[in-house]
PDB file of C-alpha atoms in Angstrom:
ATOM      1  CA  MET A   1      92.683  81.033  82.594  1.00 76.00           C
ATOM      2  CA  PRO A   2      93.992  82.488  79.312  1.00 84.00           C
ATOM      3  CA  GLU A   3      97.582  83.697  79.242  1.00 90.00           C
ATOM      4  CA  LEU A   4      97.795  87.397  78.372  1.00 92.00           C
ATOM      5  CA  PRO A   5     100.957  89.144  77.152  1.00 93.00           C
ATOM      6  CA  TYR A   6     100.495  91.958  79.677  1.00 96.00           C
ATOM      7  CA  VAL A   7      99.489  92.747  83.244  1.00 96.00           C
ATOM      8  CA  LEU A   8      97.702  95.733  84.781  1.00 97.00           C
ATOM      9  CA  VAL A   9      99.406  97.178  87.845  1.00 97.00           C
ATOM     10  CA  ALA A  10      98.356 100.106  90.019  1.00 98.00           C
ATOM     11  CA  GLY A  11     100.501 102.294  92.245  1.00 98.00           C
ATOM     12  CA  TYR A  12      99.313 104.694  94.918  1.00 96.00           C
ATOM     13  CA  ALA A  13     100.584 107.763  96.770  1.00 95.00           C
ATOM     14  CA  ARG A  14      99.058 110.363  99.069  1.00 90.00           C
ATOM     15  CA  LEU A  15      98.213 113.668  97.373  1.00 83.00           C
ATOM     16  CA  PRO A  16      98.720 117.072  98.968  1.00 72.00           C
ATOM     17  CA  GLN A  17      95.440 118.901  99.595  1.00 66.00           C
ATOM     18  CA  SER A  18      96.855 121.858  97.651  1.00 61.00           C
ATOM     19  CA  THR A  19      96.315 119.999  94.356  1.00 55.00           C
ATOM     20  CA  GLY A  20      93.111 119.762  92.361  1.00 52.00           C
ATOM     21  CA  ALA A  21      93.157 115.977  92.587  1.00 49.00           C
ATOM     22  CA  GLY A  22      93.962 116.196  96.303  1.00 45.00           C
ATOM     23  CA  VAL A  23      90.716 118.085  96.875  1.00 50.00           C
ATOM     24  CA  MET A  24      88.730 115.343  95.099  1.00 56.00           C
ATOM     25  CA  TYR A  25      90.739 112.310  96.240  1.00 60.00           C
ATOM     26  CA  GLN A  26      93.177 111.627  99.053  1.00 79.00           C
ATOM     27  CA  HIS A  27      95.401 109.407  96.948  1.00 88.00           C
ATOM     28  CA  LEU A  28      96.819 109.459  93.455  1.00 92.00           C
ATOM     29  CA  THR A  29      96.475 106.252  91.479  1.00 95.00           C
ATOM     30  CA  VAL A  30      98.660 105.484  88.484  1.00 97.00           C
ATOM     31  CA  ILE A  31      97.693 102.342  86.592  1.00 98.00           C
ATOM     32  CA  ALA A  32      99.765 100.859  83.797  1.00 98.00           C
ATOM     33  CA  LYS A  33      99.406  98.076  81.254  1.00 98.00           C
ATOM     34  CA  ILE A  34     102.825  96.407  81.236  1.00 97.00           C
ATOM     35  CA  GLU A  35     104.118  93.936  78.667  1.00 96.00           C
ATOM     36  CA  SER A  36     105.121  90.865  80.687  1.00 92.00           C
ATOM     37  CA  ARG A  37     108.017  89.833  78.453  1.00 92.00           C
ATOM     38  CA  THR A  38     109.809  93.209  78.375  1.00 93.00           C
ATOM     39  CA  SER A  39     108.503  95.155  81.409  1.00 94.00           C
ATOM     40  CA  ARG A  40     107.599  97.998  79.012  1.00 97.00           C
ATOM     41  CA  VAL A  41     104.665 100.254  79.812  1.00 98.00           C
ATOM     42  CA  LEU A  42     102.130  99.956  76.972  1.00 98.00           C
ATOM     43  CA  GLU A  43      99.388 102.224  78.346  1.00 98.00           C
ATOM     44  CA  ALA A  44      98.908 104.319  81.473  1.00 98.00           C
ATOM     45  CA  SER A  45      96.293 106.369  83.259  1.00 97.00           C
ATOM     46  CA  THR A  46      96.164 108.507  86.404  1.00 96.00           C
ATOM     47  CA  THR A  47      93.611 110.096  88.696  1.00 92.00           C
ATOM     48  CA  LEU A  48      95.230 113.522  88.296  1.00 90.00           C
ATOM     49  CA  ALA A  49      92.594 116.261  88.061  1.00 84.00           C
ATOM     50  CA  THR A  50      93.649 117.764  84.741  1.00 90.00           C
ATOM     51  CA  SER A  51      93.987 116.039  81.399  1.00 94.00           C
ATOM     52  CA  LEU A  52      97.231 117.941  80.740  1.00 96.00           C
ATOM     53  CA  ALA A  53      98.907 116.550  83.879  1.00 95.00           C
ATOM     54  CA  ASP A  54      97.596 113.069  83.058  1.00 96.00           C
ATOM     55  CA  SER A  55      98.946 113.415  79.496  1.00 97.00           C
ATOM     56  CA  PHE A  56     102.350 114.504  80.815  1.00 98.00           C
ATOM     57  CA  VAL A  57     102.643 111.406  82.993  1.00 98.00           C
ATOM     58  CA  LYS A  58     101.467 109.121  80.171  1.00 98.00           C
ATOM     59  CA  GLU A  59     103.828 110.724  77.644  1.00 98.00           C
ATOM     60  CA  HIS A  60     106.849 109.978  79.812  1.00 98.00           C
ATOM     61  CA  LEU A  61     105.722 106.647  81.264  1.00 98.00           C
ATOM     62  CA  ILE A  62     104.555 104.854  78.118  1.00 98.00           C
ATOM     63  CA  GLY A  63     107.422 103.029  76.446  1.00 98.00           C
ATOM     64  CA  ILE A  64     109.783 102.850  79.408  1.00 97.00           C
ATOM     65  CA  ASP A  65     111.082  99.605  80.864  1.00 95.00           C
ATOM     66  CA  LEU A  66     109.648  99.846  84.365  1.00 92.00           C
ATOM     67  CA  VAL A  67     112.631  98.006  85.846  1.00 89.00           C
ATOM     68  CA  ARG A  68     115.514  99.679  83.973  1.00 92.00           C
ATOM     69  CA  ASP A  69     114.196 103.155  83.075  1.00 93.00           C
ATOM     70  CA  LEU A  70     112.522 104.266  86.301  1.00 95.00           C
ATOM     71  CA  ASP A  71     115.325 106.725  87.144  1.00 96.00           C
ATOM     72  CA  ARG A  72     114.862 108.458  83.801  1.00 96.00           C
ATOM     73  CA  PHE A  73     111.125 108.910  84.441  1.00 97.00           C
ATOM     74  CA  VAL A  74     111.819 110.323  87.918  1.00 97.00           C
ATOM     75  CA  GLU A  75     114.389 112.771  86.493  1.00 98.00           C
ATOM     76  CA  VAL A  76     111.887 114.026  83.901  1.00 98.00           C
ATOM     77  CA  VAL A  77     109.171 114.571  86.511  1.00 98.00           C
ATOM     78  CA  GLU A  78     111.572 116.252  88.948  1.00 98.00           C
ATOM     79  CA  GLY A  79     112.894 118.565  86.250  1.00 98.00           C
ATOM     80  CA  HIS A  80     109.765 119.370  84.282  1.00 98.00           C
ATOM     81  CA  TYR A  81     106.670 118.901  86.468  1.00 96.00           C
ATOM     82  CA  TRP A  82     106.514 121.952  88.693  1.00 95.00           C
ATOM     83  CA  GLY A  83     103.138 121.263  90.300  1.00 90.00           C
ATOM     84  CA  ASN A  84     102.398 120.358  93.913  1.00 87.00           C
ATOM     85  CA  GLY A  85     101.659 116.772  92.898  1.00 90.00           C
ATOM     86  CA  ARG A  86     105.237 116.030  91.800  1.00 95.00           C
ATOM     87  CA  LYS A  87     106.158 113.916  94.847  1.00 94.00           C
ATOM     88  CA  ALA A  88     102.870 112.012  94.626  1.00 94.00           C
ATOM     89  CA  ILE A  89     103.448 111.215  90.934  1.00 97.00           C
ATOM     90  CA  ILE A  90     106.937 109.901  91.652  1.00 97.00           C
ATOM     91  CA  GLY A  91     105.718 107.991  94.707  1.00 97.00           C
ATOM     92  CA  ALA A  92     102.820 106.370  92.852  1.00 97.00           C
ATOM     93  CA  VAL A  93     105.028 105.282  89.944  1.00 98.00           C
ATOM     94  CA  ARG A  94     107.652 103.900  92.336  1.00 97.00           C
ATOM     95  CA  ASP A  95     104.874 102.017  94.137  1.00 97.00           C
ATOM     96  CA  LEU A  96     103.636 100.694  90.780  1.00 97.00           C
ATOM     97  CA  ALA A  97     107.174  99.544  89.866  1.00 96.00           C
ATOM     98  CA  ARG A  98     107.624  97.889  93.264  1.00 95.00           C
ATOM     99  CA  ARG A  99     104.318  96.028  92.941  1.00 96.00           C
ATOM    100  CA  TYR A 100     105.200  94.935  89.404  1.00 95.00           C
ATOM    101  CA  CYS A 101     108.619  93.629  90.449  1.00 92.00           C
ATOM    102  CA  GLU A 102     107.195  91.744  93.429  1.00 91.00           C
ATOM    103  CA  GLN A 103     104.608  89.992  91.249  1.00 89.00           C
ATOM    104  CA  ALA A 104     106.641  89.531  88.064  1.00 85.00           C
ATOM    105  CA  VAL A 105     109.488  87.783  89.869  1.00 65.00           C
ATOM    106  CA  PRO A 106     108.135  86.312  93.119  1.00 62.00           C
ATOM    107  CA  GLY A 107     110.810  86.199  95.804  1.00 54.00           C
ATOM    108  CA  ALA A 108     113.062  88.627  93.966  1.00 51.00           C
ATOM    109  CA  ASN A 109     114.649  91.430  95.913  1.00 52.00           C
ATOM    110  CA  VAL A 110     113.168  94.742  94.879  1.00 52.00           C
ATOM    111  CA  SER A 111     115.877  97.215  93.988  1.00 56.00           C
ATOM    112  CA  PRO A 112     116.341  99.919  96.650  1.00 44.00           C
ATOM    113  CA  ASP A 113     115.829 102.490  93.892  1.00 54.00           C
ATOM    114  CA  ILE A 114     112.363 101.147  93.147  1.00 54.00           C
ATOM    115  CA  ALA A 115     111.397 100.680  96.783  1.00 50.00           C
ATOM    116  CA  HIS A 116     112.537 104.205  97.749  1.00 51.00           C
ATOM    117  CA  ARG A 117     109.647 106.406  98.844  1.00 41.00           C
ATOM    118  CA  GLY A 118     110.554 109.968  97.967  1.00 42.00           C
TER     119      GLY A 118
END
């Protein structure tokens, strides 16, 4: 199997039915291409219903170190995303970070901040 410099990781969270994506899907998926060496998000995509909401998440997720910068991403979403899907976005990205940490460093304790489901 060829060694790649990145991994793809998906995170999931339940969507409220009051969102456009919640009407189409029950869960929000955020998938990210993460550079293995640095834990930086290289690309990202979501199942949010509008391209503007998807762009917002990508704009603030791409480039962050998923292990060290997660709090900063959460603060941006909490302060600047005023839609009903805010908790689902944060939950899906936290789930993504948790899954990444569990796989990137098998046996490592996942930080309580990453594991928190808010």
